[in-house]
CSV table of C-alpha atoms and ligand atoms in Angstrom, one decimal:
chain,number,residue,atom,x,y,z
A,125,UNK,CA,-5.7,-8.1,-3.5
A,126,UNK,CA,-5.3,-6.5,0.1
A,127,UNK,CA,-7.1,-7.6,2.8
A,128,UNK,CA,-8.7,-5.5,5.7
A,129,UNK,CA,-8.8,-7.6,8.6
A,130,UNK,CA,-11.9,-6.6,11.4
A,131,UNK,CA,-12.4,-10.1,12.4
A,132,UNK,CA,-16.0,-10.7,11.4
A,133,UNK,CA,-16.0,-7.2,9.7
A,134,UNK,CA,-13.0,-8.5,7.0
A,135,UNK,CA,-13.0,-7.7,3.2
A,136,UNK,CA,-10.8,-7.8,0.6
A,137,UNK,CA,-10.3,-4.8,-1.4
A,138,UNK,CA,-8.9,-6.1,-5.3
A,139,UNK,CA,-7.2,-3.9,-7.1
A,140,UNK,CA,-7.0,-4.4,-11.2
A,141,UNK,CA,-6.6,-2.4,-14.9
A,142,UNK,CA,-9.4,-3.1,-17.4
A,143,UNK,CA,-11.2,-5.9,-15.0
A,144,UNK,CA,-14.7,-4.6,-13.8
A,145,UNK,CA,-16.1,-6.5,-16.8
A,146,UNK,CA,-15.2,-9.8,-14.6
A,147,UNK,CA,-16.6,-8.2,-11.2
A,148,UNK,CA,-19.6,-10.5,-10.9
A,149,UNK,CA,-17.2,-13.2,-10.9
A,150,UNK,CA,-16.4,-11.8,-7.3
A,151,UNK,CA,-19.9,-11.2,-6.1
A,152,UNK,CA,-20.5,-15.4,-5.2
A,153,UNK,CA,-21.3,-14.7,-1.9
A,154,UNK,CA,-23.5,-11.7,-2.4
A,155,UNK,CA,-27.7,-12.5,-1.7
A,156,UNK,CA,-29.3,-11.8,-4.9
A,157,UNK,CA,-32.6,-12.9,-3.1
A,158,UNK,CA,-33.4,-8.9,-2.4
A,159,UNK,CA,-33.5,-6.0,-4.7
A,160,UNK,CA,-30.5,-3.8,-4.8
A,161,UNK,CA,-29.4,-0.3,-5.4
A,162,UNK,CA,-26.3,1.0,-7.5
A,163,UNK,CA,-25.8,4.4,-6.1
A,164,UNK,CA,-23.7,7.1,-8.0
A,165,UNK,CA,-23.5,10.6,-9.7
A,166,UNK,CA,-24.7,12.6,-12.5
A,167,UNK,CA,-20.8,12.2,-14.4
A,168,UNK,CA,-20.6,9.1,-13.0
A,169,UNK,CA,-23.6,7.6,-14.4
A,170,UNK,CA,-23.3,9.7,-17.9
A,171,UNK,CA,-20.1,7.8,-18.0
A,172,UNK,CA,-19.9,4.4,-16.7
A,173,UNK,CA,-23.5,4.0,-15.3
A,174,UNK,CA,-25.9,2.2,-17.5
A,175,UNK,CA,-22.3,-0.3,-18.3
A,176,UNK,CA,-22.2,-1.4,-14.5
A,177,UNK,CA,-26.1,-1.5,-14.4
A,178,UNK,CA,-26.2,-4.2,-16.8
A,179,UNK,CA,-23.2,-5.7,-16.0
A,180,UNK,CA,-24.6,-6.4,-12.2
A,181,UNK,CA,-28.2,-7.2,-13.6
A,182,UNK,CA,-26.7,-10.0,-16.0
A,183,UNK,CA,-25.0,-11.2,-12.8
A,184,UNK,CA,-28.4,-11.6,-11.0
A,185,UNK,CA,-29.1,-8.5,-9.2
A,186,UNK,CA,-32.3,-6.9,-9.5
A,187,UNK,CA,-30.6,-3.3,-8.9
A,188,UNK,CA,-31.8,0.1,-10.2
A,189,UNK,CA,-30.0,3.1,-9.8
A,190,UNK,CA,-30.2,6.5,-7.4
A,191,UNK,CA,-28.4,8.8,-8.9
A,192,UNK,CA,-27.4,12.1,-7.0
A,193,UNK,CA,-26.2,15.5,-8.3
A,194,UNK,CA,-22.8,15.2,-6.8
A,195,UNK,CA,-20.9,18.0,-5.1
A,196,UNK,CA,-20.1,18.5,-1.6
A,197,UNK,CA,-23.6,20.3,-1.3
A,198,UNK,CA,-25.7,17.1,-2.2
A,199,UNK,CA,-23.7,15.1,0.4
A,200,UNK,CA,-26.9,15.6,3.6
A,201,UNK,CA,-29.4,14.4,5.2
A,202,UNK,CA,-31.9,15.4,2.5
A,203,UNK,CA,-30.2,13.5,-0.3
A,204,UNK,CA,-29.8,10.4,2.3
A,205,UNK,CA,-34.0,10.5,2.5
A,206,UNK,CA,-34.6,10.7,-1.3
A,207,UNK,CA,-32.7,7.4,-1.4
A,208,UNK,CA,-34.3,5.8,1.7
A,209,UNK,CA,-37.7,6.9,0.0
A,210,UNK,CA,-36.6,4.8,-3.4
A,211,UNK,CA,-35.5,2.2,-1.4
A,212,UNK,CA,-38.5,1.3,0.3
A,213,UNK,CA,-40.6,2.0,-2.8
A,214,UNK,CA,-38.1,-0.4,-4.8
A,215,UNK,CA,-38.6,-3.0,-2.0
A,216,UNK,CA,-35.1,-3.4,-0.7
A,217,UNK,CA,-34.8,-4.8,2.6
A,218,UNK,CA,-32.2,-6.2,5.1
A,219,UNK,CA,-31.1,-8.8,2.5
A,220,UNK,CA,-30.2,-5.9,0.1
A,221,UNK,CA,-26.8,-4.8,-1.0
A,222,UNK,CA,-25.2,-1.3,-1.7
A,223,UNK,CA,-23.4,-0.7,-4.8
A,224,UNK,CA,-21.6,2.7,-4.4
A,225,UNK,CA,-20.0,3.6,-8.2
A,226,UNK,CA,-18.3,7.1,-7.5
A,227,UNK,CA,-16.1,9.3,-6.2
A,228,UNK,CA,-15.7,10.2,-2.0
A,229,UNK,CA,-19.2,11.7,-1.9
A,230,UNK,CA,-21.2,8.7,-3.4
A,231,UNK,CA,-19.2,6.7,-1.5
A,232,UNK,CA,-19.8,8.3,2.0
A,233,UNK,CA,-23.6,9.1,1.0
A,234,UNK,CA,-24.3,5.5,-0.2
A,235,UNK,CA,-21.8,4.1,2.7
A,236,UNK,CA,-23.8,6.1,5.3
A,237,UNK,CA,-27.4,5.2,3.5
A,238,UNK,CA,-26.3,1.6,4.0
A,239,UNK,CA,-25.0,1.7,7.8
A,240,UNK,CA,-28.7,3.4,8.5
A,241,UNK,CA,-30.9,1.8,6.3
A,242,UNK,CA,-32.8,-1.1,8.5
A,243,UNK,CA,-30.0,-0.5,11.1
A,244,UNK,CA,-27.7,-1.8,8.4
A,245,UNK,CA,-26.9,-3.3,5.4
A,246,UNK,CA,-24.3,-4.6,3.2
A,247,UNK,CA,-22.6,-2.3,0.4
A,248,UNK,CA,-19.9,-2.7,-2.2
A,249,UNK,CA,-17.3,0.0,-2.6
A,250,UNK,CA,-16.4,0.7,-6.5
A,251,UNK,CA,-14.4,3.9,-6.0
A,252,UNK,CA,-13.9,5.5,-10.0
A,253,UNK,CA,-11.7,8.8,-8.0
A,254,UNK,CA,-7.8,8.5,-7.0
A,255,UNK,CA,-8.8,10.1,-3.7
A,256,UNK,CA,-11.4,7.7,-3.4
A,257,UNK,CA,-9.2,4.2,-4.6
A,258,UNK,CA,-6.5,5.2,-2.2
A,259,UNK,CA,-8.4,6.5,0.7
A,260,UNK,CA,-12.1,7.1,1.3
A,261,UNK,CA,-13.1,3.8,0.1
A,262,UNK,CA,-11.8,1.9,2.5
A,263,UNK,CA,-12.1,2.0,5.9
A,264,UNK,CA,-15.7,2.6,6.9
A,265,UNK,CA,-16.0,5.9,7.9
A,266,UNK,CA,-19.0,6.8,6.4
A,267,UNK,CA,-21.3,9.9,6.8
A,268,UNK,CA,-22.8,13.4,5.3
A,269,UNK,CA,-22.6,17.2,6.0
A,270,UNK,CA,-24.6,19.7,7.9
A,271,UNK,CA,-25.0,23.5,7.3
A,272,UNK,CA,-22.1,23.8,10.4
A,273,UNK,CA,-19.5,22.1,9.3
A,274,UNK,CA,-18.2,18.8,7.0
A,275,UNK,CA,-18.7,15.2,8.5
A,276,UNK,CA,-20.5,16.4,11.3
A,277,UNK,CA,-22.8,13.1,11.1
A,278,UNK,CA,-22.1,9.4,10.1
A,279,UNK,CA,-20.8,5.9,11.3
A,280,UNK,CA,-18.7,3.5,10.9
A,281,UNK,CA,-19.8,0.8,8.6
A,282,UNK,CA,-17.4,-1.2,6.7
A,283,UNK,CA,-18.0,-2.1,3.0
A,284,UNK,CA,-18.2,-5.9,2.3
A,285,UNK,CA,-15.8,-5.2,-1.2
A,286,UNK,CA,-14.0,-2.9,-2.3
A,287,UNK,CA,-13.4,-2.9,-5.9
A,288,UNK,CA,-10.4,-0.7,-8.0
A,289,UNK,CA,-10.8,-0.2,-11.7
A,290,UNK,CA,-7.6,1.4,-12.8
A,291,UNK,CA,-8.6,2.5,-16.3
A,292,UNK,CA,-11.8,4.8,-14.5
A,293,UNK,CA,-9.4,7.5,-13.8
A,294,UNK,CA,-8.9,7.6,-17.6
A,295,UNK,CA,-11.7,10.4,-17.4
A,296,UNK,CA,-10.6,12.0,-14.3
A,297,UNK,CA,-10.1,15.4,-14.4
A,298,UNK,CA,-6.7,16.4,-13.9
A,299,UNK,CA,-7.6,18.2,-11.3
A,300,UNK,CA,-9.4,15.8,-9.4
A,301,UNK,CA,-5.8,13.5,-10.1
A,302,UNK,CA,-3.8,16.1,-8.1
A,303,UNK,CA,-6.2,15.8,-5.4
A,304,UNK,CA,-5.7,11.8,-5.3
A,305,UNK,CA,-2.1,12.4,-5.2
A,306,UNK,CA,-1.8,14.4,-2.2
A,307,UNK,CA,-3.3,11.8,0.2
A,308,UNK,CA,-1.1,9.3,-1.9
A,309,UNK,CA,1.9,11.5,-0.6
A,310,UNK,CA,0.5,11.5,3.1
A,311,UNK,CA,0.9,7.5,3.0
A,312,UNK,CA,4.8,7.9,2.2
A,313,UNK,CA,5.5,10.6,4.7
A,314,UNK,CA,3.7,9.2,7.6
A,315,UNK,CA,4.0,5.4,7.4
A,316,UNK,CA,6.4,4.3,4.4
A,317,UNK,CA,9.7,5.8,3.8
A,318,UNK,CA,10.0,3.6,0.9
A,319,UNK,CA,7.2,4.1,-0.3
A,320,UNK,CA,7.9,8.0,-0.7
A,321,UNK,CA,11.2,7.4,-2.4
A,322,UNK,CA,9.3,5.4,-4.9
A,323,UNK,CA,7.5,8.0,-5.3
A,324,UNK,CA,9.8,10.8,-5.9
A,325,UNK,CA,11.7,8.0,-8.7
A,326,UNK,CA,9.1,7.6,-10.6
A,327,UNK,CA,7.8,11.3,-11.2
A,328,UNK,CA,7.8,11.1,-14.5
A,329,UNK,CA,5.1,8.2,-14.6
A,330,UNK,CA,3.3,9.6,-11.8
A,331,UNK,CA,2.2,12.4,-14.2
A,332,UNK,CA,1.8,10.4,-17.0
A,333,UNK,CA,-0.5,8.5,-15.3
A,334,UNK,CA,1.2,5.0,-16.2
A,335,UNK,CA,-1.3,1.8,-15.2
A,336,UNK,CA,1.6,-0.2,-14.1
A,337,UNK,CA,2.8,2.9,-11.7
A,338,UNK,CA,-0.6,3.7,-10.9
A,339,UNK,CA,-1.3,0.3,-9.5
A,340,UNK,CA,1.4,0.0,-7.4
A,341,UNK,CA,0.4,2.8,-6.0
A,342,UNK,CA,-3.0,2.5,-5.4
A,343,UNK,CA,-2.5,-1.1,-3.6
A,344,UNK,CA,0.6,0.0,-1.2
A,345,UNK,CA,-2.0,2.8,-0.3
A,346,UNK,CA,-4.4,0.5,0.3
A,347,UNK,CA,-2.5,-1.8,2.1
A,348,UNK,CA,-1.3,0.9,4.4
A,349,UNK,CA,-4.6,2.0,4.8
A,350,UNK,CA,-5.9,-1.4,6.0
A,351,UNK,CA,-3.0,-2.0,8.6
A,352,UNK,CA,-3.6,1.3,10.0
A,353,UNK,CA,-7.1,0.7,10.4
A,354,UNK,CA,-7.3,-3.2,11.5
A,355,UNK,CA,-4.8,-1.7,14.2
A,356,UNK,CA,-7.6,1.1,15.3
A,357,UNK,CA,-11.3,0.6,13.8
A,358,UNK,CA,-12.8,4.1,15.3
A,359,UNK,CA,-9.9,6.1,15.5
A,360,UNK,CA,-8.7,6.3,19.4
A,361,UNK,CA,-5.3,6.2,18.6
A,362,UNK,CA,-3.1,5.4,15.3
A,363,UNK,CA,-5.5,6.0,12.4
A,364,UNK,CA,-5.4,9.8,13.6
A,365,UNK,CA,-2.1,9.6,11.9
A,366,UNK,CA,-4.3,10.1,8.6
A,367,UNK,CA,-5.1,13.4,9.8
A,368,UNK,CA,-1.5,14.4,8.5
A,369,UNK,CA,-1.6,18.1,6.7
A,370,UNK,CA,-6.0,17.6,7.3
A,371,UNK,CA,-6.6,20.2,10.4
A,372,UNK,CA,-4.6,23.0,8.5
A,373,UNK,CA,-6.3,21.8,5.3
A,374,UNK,CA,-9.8,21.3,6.7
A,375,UNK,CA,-9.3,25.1,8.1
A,376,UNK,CA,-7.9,26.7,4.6
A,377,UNK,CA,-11.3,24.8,2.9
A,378,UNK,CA,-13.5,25.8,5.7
A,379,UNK,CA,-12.3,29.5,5.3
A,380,UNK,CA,-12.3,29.4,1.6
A,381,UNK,CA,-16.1,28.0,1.7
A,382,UNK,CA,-14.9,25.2,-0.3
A,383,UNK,CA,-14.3,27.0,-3.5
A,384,UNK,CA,-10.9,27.9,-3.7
A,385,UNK,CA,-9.0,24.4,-2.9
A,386,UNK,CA,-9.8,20.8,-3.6
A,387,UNK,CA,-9.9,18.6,-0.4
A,388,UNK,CA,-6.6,17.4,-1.8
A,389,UNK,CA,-4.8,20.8,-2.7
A,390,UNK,CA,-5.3,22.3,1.1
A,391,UNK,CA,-4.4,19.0,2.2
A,392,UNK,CA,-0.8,19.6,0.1
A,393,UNK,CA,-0.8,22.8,1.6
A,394,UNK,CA,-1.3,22.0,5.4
A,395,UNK,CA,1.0,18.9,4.9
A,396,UNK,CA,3.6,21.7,4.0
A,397,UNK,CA,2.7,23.6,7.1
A,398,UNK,CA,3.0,20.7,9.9
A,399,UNK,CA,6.1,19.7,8.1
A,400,UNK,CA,7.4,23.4,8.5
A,401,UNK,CA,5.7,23.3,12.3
A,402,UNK,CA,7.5,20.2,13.0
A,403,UNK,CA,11.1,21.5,11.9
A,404,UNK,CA,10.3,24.8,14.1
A,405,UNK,CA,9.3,22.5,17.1
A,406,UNK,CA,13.2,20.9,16.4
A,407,UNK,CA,11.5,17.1,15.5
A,408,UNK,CA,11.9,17.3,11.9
A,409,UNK,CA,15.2,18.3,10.0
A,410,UNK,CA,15.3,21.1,7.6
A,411,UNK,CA,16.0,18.4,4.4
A,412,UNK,CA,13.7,16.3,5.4
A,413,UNK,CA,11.1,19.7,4.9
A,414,UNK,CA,12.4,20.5,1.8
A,415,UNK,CA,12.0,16.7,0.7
A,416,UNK,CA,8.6,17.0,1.3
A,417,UNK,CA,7.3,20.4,-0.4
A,418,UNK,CA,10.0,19.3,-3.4
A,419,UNK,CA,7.4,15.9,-3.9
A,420,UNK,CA,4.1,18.1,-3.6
A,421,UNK,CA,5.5,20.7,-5.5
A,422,UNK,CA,6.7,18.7,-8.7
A,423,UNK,CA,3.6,17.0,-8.4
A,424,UNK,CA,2.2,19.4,-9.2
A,425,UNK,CA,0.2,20.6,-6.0
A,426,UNK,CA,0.2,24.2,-4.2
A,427,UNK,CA,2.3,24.6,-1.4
A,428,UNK,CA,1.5,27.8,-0.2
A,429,UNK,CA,-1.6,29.6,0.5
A,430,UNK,CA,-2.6,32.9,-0.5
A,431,UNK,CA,-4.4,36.0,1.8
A,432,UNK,CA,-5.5,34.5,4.7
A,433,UNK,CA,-4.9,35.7,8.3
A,434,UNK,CA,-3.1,33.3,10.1
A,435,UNK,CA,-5.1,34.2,13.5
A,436,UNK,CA,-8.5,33.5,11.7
A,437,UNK,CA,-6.9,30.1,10.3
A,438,UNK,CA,-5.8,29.0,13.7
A,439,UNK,CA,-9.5,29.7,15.1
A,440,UNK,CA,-11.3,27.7,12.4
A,441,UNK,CA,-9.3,24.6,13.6
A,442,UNK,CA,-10.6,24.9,16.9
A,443,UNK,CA,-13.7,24.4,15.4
A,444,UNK,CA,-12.5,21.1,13.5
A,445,UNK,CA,-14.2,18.1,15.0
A,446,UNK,CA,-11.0,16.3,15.5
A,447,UNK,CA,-10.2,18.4,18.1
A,448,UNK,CA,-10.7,16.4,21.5
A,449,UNK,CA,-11.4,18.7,24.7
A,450,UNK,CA,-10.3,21.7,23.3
A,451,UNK,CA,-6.9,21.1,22.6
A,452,UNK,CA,-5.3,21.1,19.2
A,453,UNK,CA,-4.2,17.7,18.1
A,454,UNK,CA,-1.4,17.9,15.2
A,455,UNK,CA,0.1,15.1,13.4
A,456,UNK,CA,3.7,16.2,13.2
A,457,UNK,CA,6.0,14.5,10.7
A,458,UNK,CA,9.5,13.0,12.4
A,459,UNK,CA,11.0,11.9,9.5
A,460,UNK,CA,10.0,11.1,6.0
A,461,UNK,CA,7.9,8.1,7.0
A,462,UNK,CA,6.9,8.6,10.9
A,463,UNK,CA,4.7,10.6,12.4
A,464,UNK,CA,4.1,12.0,15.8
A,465,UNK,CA,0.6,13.7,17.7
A,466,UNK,CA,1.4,16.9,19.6
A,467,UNK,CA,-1.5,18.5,21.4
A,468,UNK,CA,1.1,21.0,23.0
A,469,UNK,CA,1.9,23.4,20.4
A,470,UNK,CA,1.9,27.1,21.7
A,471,UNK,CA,-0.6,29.1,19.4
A,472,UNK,CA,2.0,32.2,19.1
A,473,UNK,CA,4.4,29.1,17.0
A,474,UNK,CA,1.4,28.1,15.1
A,475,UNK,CA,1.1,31.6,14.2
A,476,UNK,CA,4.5,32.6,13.4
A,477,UNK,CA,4.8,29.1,11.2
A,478,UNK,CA,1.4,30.0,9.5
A,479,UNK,CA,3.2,33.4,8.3
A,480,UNK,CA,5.8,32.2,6.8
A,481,UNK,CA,3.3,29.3,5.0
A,482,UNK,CA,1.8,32.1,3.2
A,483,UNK,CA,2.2,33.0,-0.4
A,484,UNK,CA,3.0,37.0,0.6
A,485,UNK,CA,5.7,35.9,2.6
B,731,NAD,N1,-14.8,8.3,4.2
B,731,NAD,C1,-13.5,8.6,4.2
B,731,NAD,O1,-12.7,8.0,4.9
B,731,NAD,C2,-13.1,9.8,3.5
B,731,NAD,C3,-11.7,10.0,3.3
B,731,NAD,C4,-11.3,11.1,2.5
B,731,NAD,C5,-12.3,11.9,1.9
B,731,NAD,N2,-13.6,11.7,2.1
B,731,NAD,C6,-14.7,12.5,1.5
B,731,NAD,O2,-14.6,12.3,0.1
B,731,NAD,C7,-15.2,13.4,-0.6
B,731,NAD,C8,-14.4,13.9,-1.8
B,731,NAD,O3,-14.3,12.8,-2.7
B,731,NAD,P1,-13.7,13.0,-4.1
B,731,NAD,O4,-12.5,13.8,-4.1
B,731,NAD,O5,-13.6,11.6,-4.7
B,731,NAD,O6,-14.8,13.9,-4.8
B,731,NAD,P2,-16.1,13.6,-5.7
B,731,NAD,O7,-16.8,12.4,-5.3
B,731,NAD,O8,-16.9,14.8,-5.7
B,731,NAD,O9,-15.5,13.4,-7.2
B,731,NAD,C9,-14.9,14.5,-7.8
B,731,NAD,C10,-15.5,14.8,-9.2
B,731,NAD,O10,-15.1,13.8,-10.1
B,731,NAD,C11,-16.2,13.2,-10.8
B,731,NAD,N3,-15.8,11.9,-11.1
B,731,NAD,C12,-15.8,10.8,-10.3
B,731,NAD,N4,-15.2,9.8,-10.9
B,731,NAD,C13,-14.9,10.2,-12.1
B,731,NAD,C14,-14.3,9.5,-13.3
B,731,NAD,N5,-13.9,8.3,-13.2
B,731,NAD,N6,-14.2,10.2,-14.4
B,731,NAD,C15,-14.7,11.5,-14.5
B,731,NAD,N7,-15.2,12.2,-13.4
B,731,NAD,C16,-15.3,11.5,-12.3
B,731,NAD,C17,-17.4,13.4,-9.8
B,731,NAD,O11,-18.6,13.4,-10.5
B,731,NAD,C18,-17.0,14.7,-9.2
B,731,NAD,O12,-17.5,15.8,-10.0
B,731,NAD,C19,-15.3,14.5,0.5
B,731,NAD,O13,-16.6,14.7,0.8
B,731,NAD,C20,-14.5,13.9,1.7
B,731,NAD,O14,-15.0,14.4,2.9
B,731,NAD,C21,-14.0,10.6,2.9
B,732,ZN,ZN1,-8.3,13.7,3.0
């Protein structure tokens, strides 16, 4: 179990193999006086769906379930008002709870469907992606996308759970893994040096997928996640640090239109490139770099990208919303384990660094 501490706004996130059977037994303290809403995917729901539905319906809850297409291009505005419109008609009102079973996009739809829903309700996090259990889950950013750009609207709204099942990434594409595992190797480089040497020991298992491994894992993650963010709720200072490898990687999906990458491979790839940015600006040593695109690459995870200009990369992170007042804000690795923001960083070394970053170079 890790807690998140936000004062009134705490949860506990539990993290377990071959448990959700016994998840009711957490629920207590949920009001089962309302209706409720289980919230999830088409592959979601073919695979775990009508299980969980029962399983929370025996335990009291008279929930039925929204399910959404999934994809990046379901997560709007439009999909949000199919759900409000079912959760009227299913009479759910500010007694209800949220029960998002899914990946990042259930989880930000049904997260962001709950923070606006009768100016908020409760929901329950049940993340069934790596990228989900170790990062999106938790927190409380929440939100959708418009036809400009990802993320563009949404709130924070932290879940009142968060519940890990282990054995759901038993039917995670392997693809979808990989993804995971990049943000799991952000966590090492920019807050736990230990952490990433545990990593890089226990390859083998990593790619086996062990339980054991993969719940260590998934808890340190969590538990770095939840310092970081019980030290800065709304991101005005150290949670940016989980922006690590994200404005290059936002950039190279952006110019891609989100077909070529996965949210986790560009992130791999633009990790590579503030590492190499960082050892051009003289803060991070040469092994140190190498260190870090030896993990991602036995991983498993691309480290370079392929036929893009470097000038046309550099403009699409202008347009990234984490940009504050027009300046480019990096995250800069300092060592294996620290991180740094530079908003400094002359475009013409951006550039040059970007060039080498490339796979025709
Ligand atoms: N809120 C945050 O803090 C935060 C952080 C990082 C990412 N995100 C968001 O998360 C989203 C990406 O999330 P994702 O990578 O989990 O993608 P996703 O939700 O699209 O899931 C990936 C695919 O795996 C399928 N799937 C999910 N669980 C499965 C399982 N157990 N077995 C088999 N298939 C399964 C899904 O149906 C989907 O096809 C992006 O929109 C991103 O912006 C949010
Ligand atoms: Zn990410």
């Amino acid at each position: 179990m890790v807690r998140v501490e936000l004062g009134p706004r705490s949860y506990d996130i539990f993290v377990g193999e071959n448990w959700w059977h016994r998840m009711p037994d957490f629920l207590t303290s949920i009001s089962r006086k309302s209706p409720a809403i289980m919230i999830t995917d088409k592959n979601v729901f073919s695979l775990y769906g009508m299980r969980f539905l029962e399983l929370i319906r025996q335990a009291g809850f008279q929930a039925e379930p929204a399910i959404i297409p999934g994809g990046e291009d379901c997560k709007n505005l439009a999909t949000c008002t199919l759900i409000y419109e079912q959760m009227v008609t299913d009479g759910l009102d500010r007694g209800s709870t949220v029960f998002a079973l899914g990946g990042g996009i259930v989880g930000d739809v049904a997260g962001f469907v709950a923070a606006t829903y009768m100016r908020g309700i409760p929901y329950i996090q049940i993340p069934t992606t790596l990228l989900a259990q170790v990062d999106s889950s938790v927190g409380g950013k929440t939100g959708v996308n418009l036809p400009l750009g990802k993320n563009l609207v949404g709130a924070f709204h932290q879940p009142s759970l968060v519940f890990v099942e282990v054995d759901f990434l038993d039917t995670l594409p392997q693809r979808e893994y990989l993804t995971g595992l990049a943000e799991v190797i952000k966590y090492g480089i920019i807050w736990d040096r230990q952490f990433f040497i545990y990593l890089e020991e226990n390859l083998a298992r990593i790619k086996a997928q062990d339980k054991d491994c993969l719940q260590y894992i998934i808890s340190r993650c969590c538990e770095i996640k939840a310092q970081v963010v019980a030290q800065d709720e709304t991101e005005k200072g150290v949670r940016a640090m989980l922006n690590l490898g994200h404005t290059f990687g936002h950039a190279l999906e952006a110019l891609t239109l989100y077909e070529r990458y996965t949210h986790g491979e560009a992130v791999a790839i633009g990790t590579i490139c503030a590492a190499r940015l960082s050892q051009s600006l003289g803060l991070l040593s040469a092994s140190e770099v190498s260190r870090i695109e030896q993990l991602i690459e036995a991983v498993g995870l691309p480290t370079r990208f392929e036929n893009l200009d470097p000038q046309a990369i550099i403009a699409q992170m202008y347009r990234d919303k984490k940009q504050v007042g027009g300046r480019l804000q990096l995250v800069l690795p300092a060592t294996v384990g620290q991180c740094r923001i530079v908003d400094q960083v002359p475009e013409s070394q951006i550039a040059s660094l970007l060039g080498q970053c490339s796979e025709n170079s």
